[in-house]
Amino acid sequence: MIKVGIVGGTGYTGVELLRLLAQHPNVCVETITSRSEAGVKVCDMYPNLRGHYDTLAFSEPDAKQLGALDAVFFATPHGVAHALAGELLANGTRIIDLSADFRLRDAKVWSEWYGQAHGAPELLEEAVYGLPEMHREKIKTARLIAVPGCYPTAVQLGYLPLLEAGLIDPQQLIADCKSGVTGAGRGAKVPSLLAEASESFKAYGASGHRHLPEIRQGLNDMQASPVGLTFVPHLTPMIRGIHATLYSQLTARAEDLQALFEQRYANEPFVDVMPAGSHPETRSVKGINTCRLAVHRPEGSNTVVVLSVIDNLVKGASGQAIQNLNLMFGFDETMGLTAPALMP
Amino acid sequence: MIKVGIVGGTGYTGVELLRLLAQHPNVCVETITSRSEAGVKVCDMYPNLRGHYDTLAFSEPDAKQLGALDAVFFATPHGVAHALAGELLANGTRIIDLSADFRLRDAKVWSEWYGQAHGAPELLEEAVYGLPEMHREKIKTARLIAVPGCYPTAVQLGYLPLLEAGLIDPQQLIADCKSGVTGAGRGAKVPSLLAEASESFKAYGASGHRHLPEIRQGLNDMQASPVGLTFVPHLTPMIRGIHATLYSQLTARAEDLQALFEQRYANEPFVDVMPAGSHPETRSVKGINTCRLAVHRPEGSNTVVVLSVIDNLVKGASGQAIQNLNLMFGFDETMGLTAPALMP
Amino acid sequence: MIKVGIVGGTGYTGVELLRLLAQHPNVCVETITSRSEAGVKVCDMYPNLRGHYDTLAFSEPDAKQLGALDAVFFATPHGVAHALAGELLANGTRIIDLSADFRLRDAKVWSEWYGQAHGAPELLEEAVYGLPEMHREKIKTARLIAVPGCYPTAVQLGYLPLLEAGLIDPQQLIADCKSGVTGAGRGAKVPSLLAEASESFKAYGASGHRHLPEIRQGLNDMQASPVGLTFVPHLTPMIRGIHATLYSQLTARAEDLQALFEQRYANEPFVDVMPAGSHPETRSVKGINTCRLAVHRPEGSNTVVVLSVIDNLVKGASGQAIQNLNLMFGFDETMGLTAPALMP
Amino acid sequence: MIKVGIVGGTGYTGVELLRLLAQHPNVCVETITSRSEAGVKVCDMYPNLRGHYDTLAFSEPDAKQLGALDAVFFATPHGVAHALAGELLANGTRIIDLSADFRLRDAKVWSEWYGQAHGAPELLEEAVYGLPEMHREKIKTARLIAVPGCYPTAVQLGYLPLLEAGLIDPQQLIADCKSGVTGAGRGAKVPSLLAEASESFKAYGASGHRHLPEIRQGLNDMQASPVGLTFVPHLTPMIRGIHATLYSQLTARAEDLQALFEQRYANEPFVDVMPAGSHPETRSVKGINTCRLAVHRPEGSNTVVVLSVIDNLVKGASGQAIQNLNLMFGFDETMGLTAPALMP
């Protein structure tokens, strides 16, 4: 049984960590911090946790207390993990950061997209990008994990087999992505109101979104040449789920793409390649850590269309964080993550 | 490890049994039957089950095969359990019937509401009404369980402490109930289409609904005199959940109703009395077997208002069925039913 | 063509006035005020108004400017109309107040429920409660209209025929009401987020809600004795619509309640008594000023159940405001309010 | 006042025609046919029409009766208009066909995609494709209009300025489209149930959809060379609305694309080019005949992204049908189509 803490636990990725960890046999949540809600019991804020964390309350963050834990999750706005990571690592506490603080290897690029100086560039070299399907071995020995963003997870897992195999033109990638509204967080903003966001569909960030450099970096790692990527995120009127529709152009001769995907992910516990001709639904992964994929090749063209769905709060955040923790601590990779999706 | 079967598994209560039993350590689902889908793999119909039941397929119902199992769940239209129950019981197979076939003790009343003769009146005497909060001891030794309906569960648990204590007028009960659309089943009917049922709210069955005699029978069992009950169900645009708003008139002097409820349910693993002043949300029980209750007493009147929420597919059907199975087979009552609700 | 203004136009009742008035042949919106959004064009905030109000922008409220108009709508938080009404009336401008400022005739009761002193008690005597089905003649000559609240409109229209005819016990009224989320306004509050409010149902204010004294006052006006009313509002996951389920006990001998309702509302342009046995859906009034009613009498009891649906933003606010304006200025009562509901 | 009929009026495009025509000053709906619902009053099936069409009932289709009308709308499955069109035209009745029967100029292509022989190839030459922004002059004198499909309308209006100006590579077009569920019609199918389609997002027809040849034909008409188009439709959990996200590659030097769009559509009453940087929401066109467009050029690439939204039942079907009727009969093009969208 290891002891963990959660920094910044009032948002959706925080409560999702609590929900999932309630089912984890080897993890005990000792601490959850929140400046704004210090003193409030987590089950008073999130009644689904009644009966599971009846005494746990939000507390002020305390580096000493956190430094006594085996691992700390950061479910914070960007910049917070920068400030605390060094001290925790020095105390031997491992860090699983769900924010964007350590996702980009280049501190300069980070600064450009996040509008502030990088607060811990000295840690970038040892930070490991926590996409197990790409970096499993490094994760096992890592002290500092940057959990991938939600869109980047769905997009990278969809393009991975094609780019690794060198079958598509990396210069002509188009990722048309749709997300449920929890992707926008739990902040009280007018556009996220039910009365504004339901019964409607819209794009946002069509001219540039912070996940773009992260996706680009990940896709570049899959092959030699720099990618050319257009990424347009959209808001869809539902709570959870991301659907990425990924377009690319075949450059090599037609292959059996279905077999390529099945082989690449044959041993991946959380990637499910659907049968040929399938159209995965986001609800089929509601609440679980699985990414379901389908690959299509519309007749009469060289275009490949990959459909990739995840739950943005699970495989796109808290579930993937726990998958990383399992790898770091030598637990079975699926521990605590085995329930089926809630459907209907 | 016991072996169970599910008769009529294509509907929502069938797939919900599969979802929940996938987490049950002591149960193995051997058989699931469906005349219309025989041969289809359950995970092809319900992709959330991929990776959990990869080989299980729907089969034609076969009494002999079912009779070799420890227990059989009926998730069927009314009348089907009537036809099969006798033979299965004779073979020593225990039955947990999620349909209405054995809920009413009076075969004549059953016939009136269901428009056909009762098919197994000889079994009514031994059928046990599977509301553990009322009939736990009988359930433990039962061979044939009638799992309560969804509305009846929410309504009975809400009135139980008041009626048992004799504090309210049993002649003046009003149950205003709201259900998500899965309550109408998985049948392809125009009024259940998203385009028809979303962004709208309506009552139905205001002049009489089949759950009325079942609720009446249950409330009658809680005290001496026959109840007078008005029951109006409504359809609310969401997938899961029932919210019962229960009105009654205090006849005895004001008591501490909050304490009454807390004491009555102190040892119940699946009834959660919320703090005074609470308004339970249906989402707080999404996917779980808990009933959350709150009791209010509007100022200046003798009216008591009880708010009662359940997930209609879990405590209102498949979860309660498993709770009964746990009791019948001597397992821990909460086995397989311990995950927190999915929220948000 | 009369000239009107809207004070406090950024909320949902403000934009709904603009939407409806765009179709009104005799009204020109000269001014719309908002302190927070002064300078912003209304069509930049509400793109549905593009092409209809391309130059109209929010402005700082200016009593002189407003005083030059024929009529001013207040779509403001409580207290604002108190402060401005006197001056505008003195200038001959008629006022249609959608806030609660002039709904209660008793300034003391108002203070108790709204937690502040009444700001214009001297105007209470001449304020007319703008429910045309009750007070049409007074409205025609009024200078100051208090537009009824959304719940009060649905509840009063449902009880009106029964109370006027003296058929029910006024001491035993129960109004179980369900509202879409626009009833909570456009404020950025966490509970109103799509991720919080969708796929869930809950009660609120079960122990007391500000619409209670308003409903009570209205029902008292319909007959001699003081009413005893329990009112429980609920939030349902949809944008627009109120469904009131109204319970009462018959005291007189059984009559033809259907005929009673049909006769009472025979000449009302905005009340539609549905055929016997109907269950009106809120979507059938989406975007329109109609209240649809159905009356049920469950067998074997003296309980009457009335189902009443309105669009909370139209008959429950802005549409009813325009209906009042039409009466005040001698226009056809339905002018600008004749489009069918949007369905599906 | 002209007299019109609707053939096949029970579906969503039929009721939408009735809703819109109720506001049209120059049109009287004389007849609406339905084999399955003959004898049923339209307002019994669609309560939003109560008070607007209180006597109109569905009738058996009767060619003679229809042939006496000025115009007939077909809101039928494919094949029906083929069978009746010739006779009606011979009687001088003009036809506005909302089905796919006359959209493709090549009968052979039609047969391939619709799996049956074309029933009226002799009429193809005089059929006019009813996209007024492309074919206004022809429409004015047409006797037989093929109203464009919903996806084709959104996609063609988005690409039109770019293709006409020759600025993009017609070989590299990708249309990623999202539709509300009314696009699937009012048929009672399991995948369209609220319990199945809400809280989920999925693609369908990724390998080929019947709107593909129609879109291709339309885009080919805008410039000289044959287009290469990938079209992937998706289902989004809402009632109405289509959002098309259109990708293409600039071939000419950078121009002011915003100005290009604004100029092209300067005189179009139903195309609204939003300000630079906008992200149109589908709800901004809910219930209206407008298409709103925004054009984006993500930095560092030659990719152009056009966002195009319509209401699939209005500009994508019934509204556009009425726009065609207005042109054919010399009415103001916007007659009956001037109300603002319902928002929120």
Short mmCIF file of C-alpha atoms in Angstrom, two decimals, chain A residues 12 46 181-182 185-190 192-199 236-239, chain C residues 12 46 181-182 185-190 192-199 236-239:
data_model
loop_
_atom_site.label_atom_id
_atom_site.label_comp_id
_atom_site.label_asym_id
_atom_site.label_seq_id
_atom_site.Cartn_x
_atom_site.Cartn_y
_atom_site.Cartn_z
CA TYR A 12 -12.69 17.31 -12.56
CA TYR A 46 -18.72 15.48 -4.59
CA VAL A 181 -17.50 19.97 -21.96
CA THR A 182 -15.53 18.63 -19.01
CA GLY A 185 -12.81 22.28 -16.65
CA ARG A 186 -15.05 23.07 -13.72
CA GLY A 187 -14.62 26.84 -13.88
CA ALA A 188 -17.82 28.87 -13.76
CA LYS A 189 -17.82 30.37 -17.25
CA VAL A 190 -20.88 31.42 -19.23
CA SER A 192 -19.93 26.23 -20.28
CA LEU A 193 -23.44 26.65 -18.88
CA LEU A 194 -25.95 23.99 -19.87
CA ALA A 195 -28.14 26.76 -21.30
CA GLU A 196 -25.29 27.85 -23.59
CA ALA A 197 -23.45 24.67 -24.48
CA SER A 198 -26.20 22.10 -24.87
CA GLU A 199 -28.13 21.73 -28.13
CA THR A 236 -19.84 18.78 -28.34
CA PRO A 237 -22.83 18.85 -25.98
CA MET A 238 -21.98 16.00 -23.65
CA ILE A 239 -20.13 15.63 -20.37
CA TYR C 12 -32.01 35.53 -20.86
CA TYR C 46 -26.23 36.99 -29.09
CA VAL C 181 -31.94 25.62 -16.38
CA THR C 182 -32.55 29.01 -17.94
CA GLY C 185 -30.41 32.83 -15.23
CA ARG C 186 -27.26 33.43 -17.21
CA GLY C 187 -24.96 33.84 -14.24
CA ALA C 188 -21.74 31.83 -14.33
CA LYS C 189 -22.36 29.42 -11.46
CA VAL C 190 -20.86 25.94 -11.12
CA SER C 192 -25.47 25.53 -13.87
CA LEU C 193 -22.60 24.11 -15.93
CA LEU C 194 -23.53 21.51 -18.51
CA ALA C 195 -21.09 19.13 -16.82
CA GLU C 196 -22.97 19.53 -13.53
CA ALA C 197 -26.61 19.96 -14.49
CA SER C 198 -27.05 17.63 -17.41
CA GLU C 199 -27.79 13.93 -16.93
CA THR C 236 -34.48 19.33 -15.05
CA PRO C 237 -31.69 18.97 -17.61
CA MET C 238 -33.02 21.05 -20.46
CA ILE C 239 -32.75 24.66 -21.56
#
